[in-house]
Amino acid sequence: MDLSLTTQTYGVDDQSWLGSEHGTQATEPATLDTSAFTKATHYPDGYFKSGIPLGVITATGKYGPYQGDATDGRETLVGFLFAAVKAPAVNTVDVAGALFTHGKVRAARLPVAVDAAGQADVAGSIRFI
């Protein structure tokens, strides 16, 4: 086990999509299936963007980007990536993140838009403002 001190620099995380502080203290762990994400859309600067809408890939239980026309489970929105996560050098390595599942979301400030069906999926726990 390496216990040496290391320094890592991160870019500024844009959480302006959060509509309030409500729900930020109750995020859930989420393993991101990096092979399901598109670099140009989801991590162009080397980080998965905070606020990416997520769905669960049924076969693996891992999370991928919500996509209304998917057929692998990601067609159901379950929450949003709470904070930016560094993308691995190759998209075959899964990474851990935090899932925001309850609170208010500023739809216009999300890094990827959510359609009406996705908004309906989380209507009982997330309010879009």
PDB file of C-alpha atoms in Angstrom:
ATOM      1  CA  MET A   1       0.000   0.000   0.000  1.00  0.00           C
ATOM      2  CA  ASP A   2       1.390   3.397  -1.041  1.00  0.00           C
ATOM      3  CA  LEU A   3       0.856   5.990   1.701  1.00  0.00           C
ATOM      4  CA  SER A   4       3.077   8.669   0.214  1.00  0.00           C
ATOM      5  CA  LEU A   5       1.709  12.183  -0.208  1.00  0.00           C
ATOM      6  CA  THR A   6       0.532  12.983  -3.722  1.00  0.00           C
ATOM      7  CA  THR A   7      -0.965  16.083  -5.288  1.00  0.00           C
ATOM      8  CA  GLN A   8      -3.591  16.043  -7.998  1.00  0.00           C
ATOM      9  CA  THR A   9      -5.066  19.086  -9.703  1.00  0.00           C
ATOM     10  CA  TYR A  10      -8.678  19.174 -10.885  1.00  0.00           C
ATOM     11  CA  GLY A  11     -10.467  21.673 -13.084  1.00  0.00           C
ATOM     12  CA  VAL A  12     -13.309  23.719 -11.736  1.00  0.00           C
ATOM     13  CA  ASP A  13     -16.426  21.605 -11.246  1.00  0.00           C
ATOM     14  CA  ASP A  14     -19.540  23.379 -12.553  1.00  0.00           C
ATOM     15  CA  GLN A  15     -22.431  22.436 -10.297  1.00  0.00           C
ATOM     16  CA  SER A  16     -24.616  25.344 -11.374  1.00  0.00           C
ATOM     17  CA  TRP A  17     -27.160  22.724 -12.484  1.00  0.00           C
ATOM     18  CA  LEU A  18     -28.044  22.082  -8.830  1.00  0.00           C
ATOM     19  CA  GLY A  19     -31.233  23.917  -7.931  1.00  0.00           C
ATOM     20  CA  SER A  20     -30.623  23.825  -4.184  1.00  0.00           C
ATOM     21  CA  GLU A  21     -28.481  22.203  -1.540  1.00  0.00           C
ATOM     22  CA  HIS A  22     -31.266  19.714  -0.805  1.00  0.00           C
ATOM     23  CA  GLY A  23     -30.159  16.148  -1.585  1.00  0.00           C
ATOM     24  CA  THR A  24     -26.456  16.907  -1.883  1.00  0.00           C
ATOM     25  CA  GLN A  25     -25.738  15.248   1.470  1.00  0.00           C
ATOM     26  CA  ALA A  26     -27.414  12.000   0.425  1.00  0.00           C
ATOM     27  CA  THR A  27     -25.692  10.945  -2.799  1.00  0.00           C
ATOM     28  CA  GLU A  28     -25.239   7.264  -3.579  1.00  0.00           C
ATOM     29  CA  PRO A  29     -22.176   5.418  -4.897  1.00  0.00           C
ATOM     30  CA  ALA A  30     -22.168   4.730  -8.634  1.00  0.00           C
ATOM     31  CA  THR A  31     -19.736   2.768 -10.791  1.00  0.00           C
ATOM     32  CA  LEU A  32     -19.507   4.369 -14.226  1.00  0.00           C
ATOM     33  CA  ASP A  33     -19.147   2.047 -17.224  1.00  0.00           C
ATOM     34  CA  THR A  34     -16.764   4.288 -19.138  1.00  0.00           C
ATOM     35  CA  SER A  35     -17.244   2.359 -22.393  1.00  0.00           C
ATOM     36  CA  ALA A  36     -20.848   3.626 -22.533  1.00  0.00           C
ATOM     37  CA  PHE A  37     -19.821   7.300 -22.603  1.00  0.00           C
ATOM     38  CA  THR A  38     -18.806   9.424 -25.595  1.00  0.00           C
ATOM     39  CA  LYS A  39     -15.618  11.426 -25.089  1.00  0.00           C
ATOM     40  CA  ALA A  40     -16.699  14.476 -27.123  1.00  0.00           C
ATOM     41  CA  THR A  41     -19.992  14.768 -25.235  1.00  0.00           C
ATOM     42  CA  HIS A  42     -19.340  13.512 -21.715  1.00  0.00           C
ATOM     43  CA  TYR A  43     -15.622  14.038 -20.990  1.00  0.00           C
ATOM     44  CA  PRO A  44     -13.985  16.241 -23.630  1.00  0.00           C
ATOM     45  CA  ASP A  45     -11.566  17.731 -21.090  1.00  0.00           C
ATOM     46  CA  GLY A  46     -10.658  14.442 -19.392  1.00  0.00           C
ATOM     47  CA  TYR A  47     -13.364  14.580 -16.697  1.00  0.00           C
ATOM     48  CA  PHE A  48     -16.894  13.210 -16.675  1.00  0.00           C
ATOM     49  CA  LYS A  49     -18.945  16.368 -16.211  1.00  0.00           C
ATOM     50  CA  SER A  50     -20.943  17.010 -13.070  1.00  0.00           C
ATOM     51  CA  GLY A  51     -24.655  16.841 -13.921  1.00  0.00           C
ATOM     52  CA  ILE A  52     -24.508  14.128 -16.571  1.00  0.00           C
ATOM     53  CA  PRO A  53     -27.869  12.299 -16.522  1.00  0.00           C
ATOM     54  CA  LEU A  54     -27.392   8.606 -15.717  1.00  0.00           C
ATOM     55  CA  GLY A  55     -29.235   5.328 -16.194  1.00  0.00           C
ATOM     56  CA  VAL A  56     -28.392   1.829 -14.973  1.00  0.00           C
ATOM     57  CA  ILE A  57     -27.136  -0.729 -17.479  1.00  0.00           C
ATOM     58  CA  THR A  58     -29.329  -3.705 -16.645  1.00  0.00           C
ATOM     59  CA  ALA A  59     -26.789  -6.420 -17.492  1.00  0.00           C
ATOM     60  CA  THR A  60     -24.025  -5.049 -15.262  1.00  0.00           C
ATOM     61  CA  GLY A  61     -25.644  -2.759 -12.681  1.00  0.00           C
ATOM     62  CA  LYS A  62     -23.154  -0.068 -13.683  1.00  0.00           C
ATOM     63  CA  TYR A  63     -24.145   3.437 -14.718  1.00  0.00           C
ATOM     64  CA  GLY A  64     -24.006   4.959 -18.168  1.00  0.00           C
ATOM     65  CA  PRO A  65     -25.328   8.127 -19.759  1.00  0.00           C
ATOM     66  CA  TYR A  66     -29.118   8.367 -19.896  1.00  0.00           C
ATOM     67  CA  GLN A  67     -30.341   7.882 -23.445  1.00  0.00           C
ATOM     68  CA  GLY A  68     -34.084   7.851 -24.123  1.00  0.00           C
ATOM     69  CA  ASP A  69     -33.811   5.470 -27.075  1.00  0.00           C
ATOM     70  CA  ALA A  70     -31.408   2.985 -25.446  1.00  0.00           C
ATOM     71  CA  THR A  71     -32.488  -0.616 -24.843  1.00  0.00           C
ATOM     72  CA  ASP A  72     -29.978  -1.646 -22.180  1.00  0.00           C
ATOM     73  CA  GLY A  73     -31.559   0.047 -19.143  1.00  0.00           C
ATOM     74  CA  ARG A  74     -30.131   3.515 -19.760  1.00  0.00           C
ATOM     75  CA  GLU A  75     -33.472   4.555 -21.246  1.00  0.00           C
ATOM     76  CA  THR A  76     -34.666   5.132 -17.661  1.00  0.00           C
ATOM     77  CA  LEU A  77     -33.194   8.150 -15.901  1.00  0.00           C
ATOM     78  CA  VAL A  78     -32.210   7.384 -12.289  1.00  0.00           C
ATOM     79  CA  GLY A  79     -30.158  10.454 -11.328  1.00  0.00           C
ATOM     80  CA  PHE A  80     -27.200  12.693 -12.132  1.00  0.00           C
ATOM     81  CA  LEU A  81     -23.456  12.511 -11.674  1.00  0.00           C
ATOM     82  CA  PHE A  82     -23.006  14.725  -8.623  1.00  0.00           C
ATOM     83  CA  ALA A  83     -19.372  15.767  -9.048  1.00  0.00           C
ATOM     84  CA  ALA A  84     -16.878  15.623 -11.901  1.00  0.00           C
ATOM     85  CA  VAL A  85     -14.833  12.420 -12.111  1.00  0.00           C
ATOM     86  CA  LYS A  86     -11.475  12.008 -13.842  1.00  0.00           C
ATOM     87  CA  ALA A  87     -11.800   9.825 -16.918  1.00  0.00           C
ATOM     88  CA  PRO A  88      -9.298   6.980 -17.267  1.00  0.00           C
ATOM     89  CA  ALA A  89      -6.822   6.903 -20.135  1.00  0.00           C
ATOM     90  CA  VAL A  90      -8.735   3.996 -21.715  1.00  0.00           C
ATOM     91  CA  ASN A  91     -12.495   3.529 -21.702  1.00  0.00           C
ATOM     92  CA  THR A  92     -12.320  -0.052 -20.449  1.00  0.00           C
ATOM     93  CA  VAL A  93     -11.584   0.946 -16.851  1.00  0.00           C
ATOM     94  CA  ASP A  94     -14.632   1.716 -14.714  1.00  0.00           C
ATOM     95  CA  VAL A  95     -14.541   4.643 -12.292  1.00  0.00           C
ATOM     96  CA  ALA A  96     -16.469   5.481  -9.132  1.00  0.00           C
ATOM     97  CA  GLY A  97     -18.720   8.502  -8.811  1.00  0.00           C
ATOM     98  CA  ALA A  98     -21.574   9.857  -6.718  1.00  0.00           C
ATOM     99  CA  LEU A  99     -25.205   9.698  -7.864  1.00  0.00           C
ATOM    100  CA  PHE A 100     -27.540  12.627  -7.097  1.00  0.00           C
ATOM    101  CA  THR A 101     -31.056  11.176  -6.788  1.00  0.00           C
ATOM    102  CA  HIS A 102     -33.124  13.687  -4.849  1.00  0.00           C
ATOM    103  CA  GLY A 103     -33.555  17.456  -5.055  1.00  0.00           C
ATOM    104  CA  LYS A 104     -33.879  20.269  -7.570  1.00  0.00           C
ATOM    105  CA  VAL A 105     -32.160  20.468 -10.940  1.00  0.00           C
ATOM    106  CA  ARG A 106     -31.810  23.497 -13.220  1.00  0.00           C
ATOM    107  CA  ALA A 107     -32.541  21.785 -16.530  1.00  0.00           C
ATOM    108  CA  ALA A 108     -31.075  24.579 -18.658  1.00  0.00           C
ATOM    109  CA  ARG A 109     -27.678  24.224 -16.942  1.00  0.00           C
ATOM    110  CA  LEU A 110     -27.224  20.468 -17.352  1.00  0.00           C
ATOM    111  CA  PRO A 111     -24.245  19.483 -19.536  1.00  0.00           C
ATOM    112  CA  VAL A 112     -26.538  17.095 -21.454  1.00  0.00           C
ATOM    113  CA  ALA A 113     -30.257  17.794 -21.935  1.00  0.00           C
ATOM    114  CA  VAL A 114     -32.912  15.500 -20.460  1.00  0.00           C
ATOM    115  CA  ASP A 115     -36.073  14.852 -22.470  1.00  0.00           C
ATOM    116  CA  ALA A 116     -39.620  14.829 -21.062  1.00  0.00           C
ATOM    117  CA  ALA A 117     -39.594  11.033 -20.648  1.00  0.00           C
ATOM    118  CA  GLY A 118     -36.421  11.212 -18.548  1.00  0.00           C
ATOM    119  CA  GLN A 119     -37.872  13.976 -16.418  1.00  0.00           C
ATOM    120  CA  ALA A 120     -40.977  11.832 -15.870  1.00  0.00           C
ATOM    121  CA  ASP A 121     -38.773   8.901 -14.748  1.00  0.00           C
ATOM    122  CA  VAL A 122     -37.550  10.864 -11.706  1.00  0.00           C
ATOM    123  CA  ALA A 123     -40.631  13.034 -11.134  1.00  0.00           C
ATOM    124  CA  GLY A 124     -41.142  11.741  -7.587  1.00  0.00           C
ATOM    125  CA  SER A 125     -37.632  12.565  -6.432  1.00  0.00           C
ATOM    126  CA  ILE A 126     -36.180  15.284  -8.677  1.00  0.00           C
ATOM    127  CA  ARG A 127     -37.886  18.547  -9.510  1.00  0.00           C
ATOM    128  CA  PHE A 128     -36.743  20.372 -12.618  1.00  0.00           C
ATOM    129  CA  ILE A 129     -36.714  24.137 -12.402  1.00  0.00           C
TER     130      ILE A 129
END
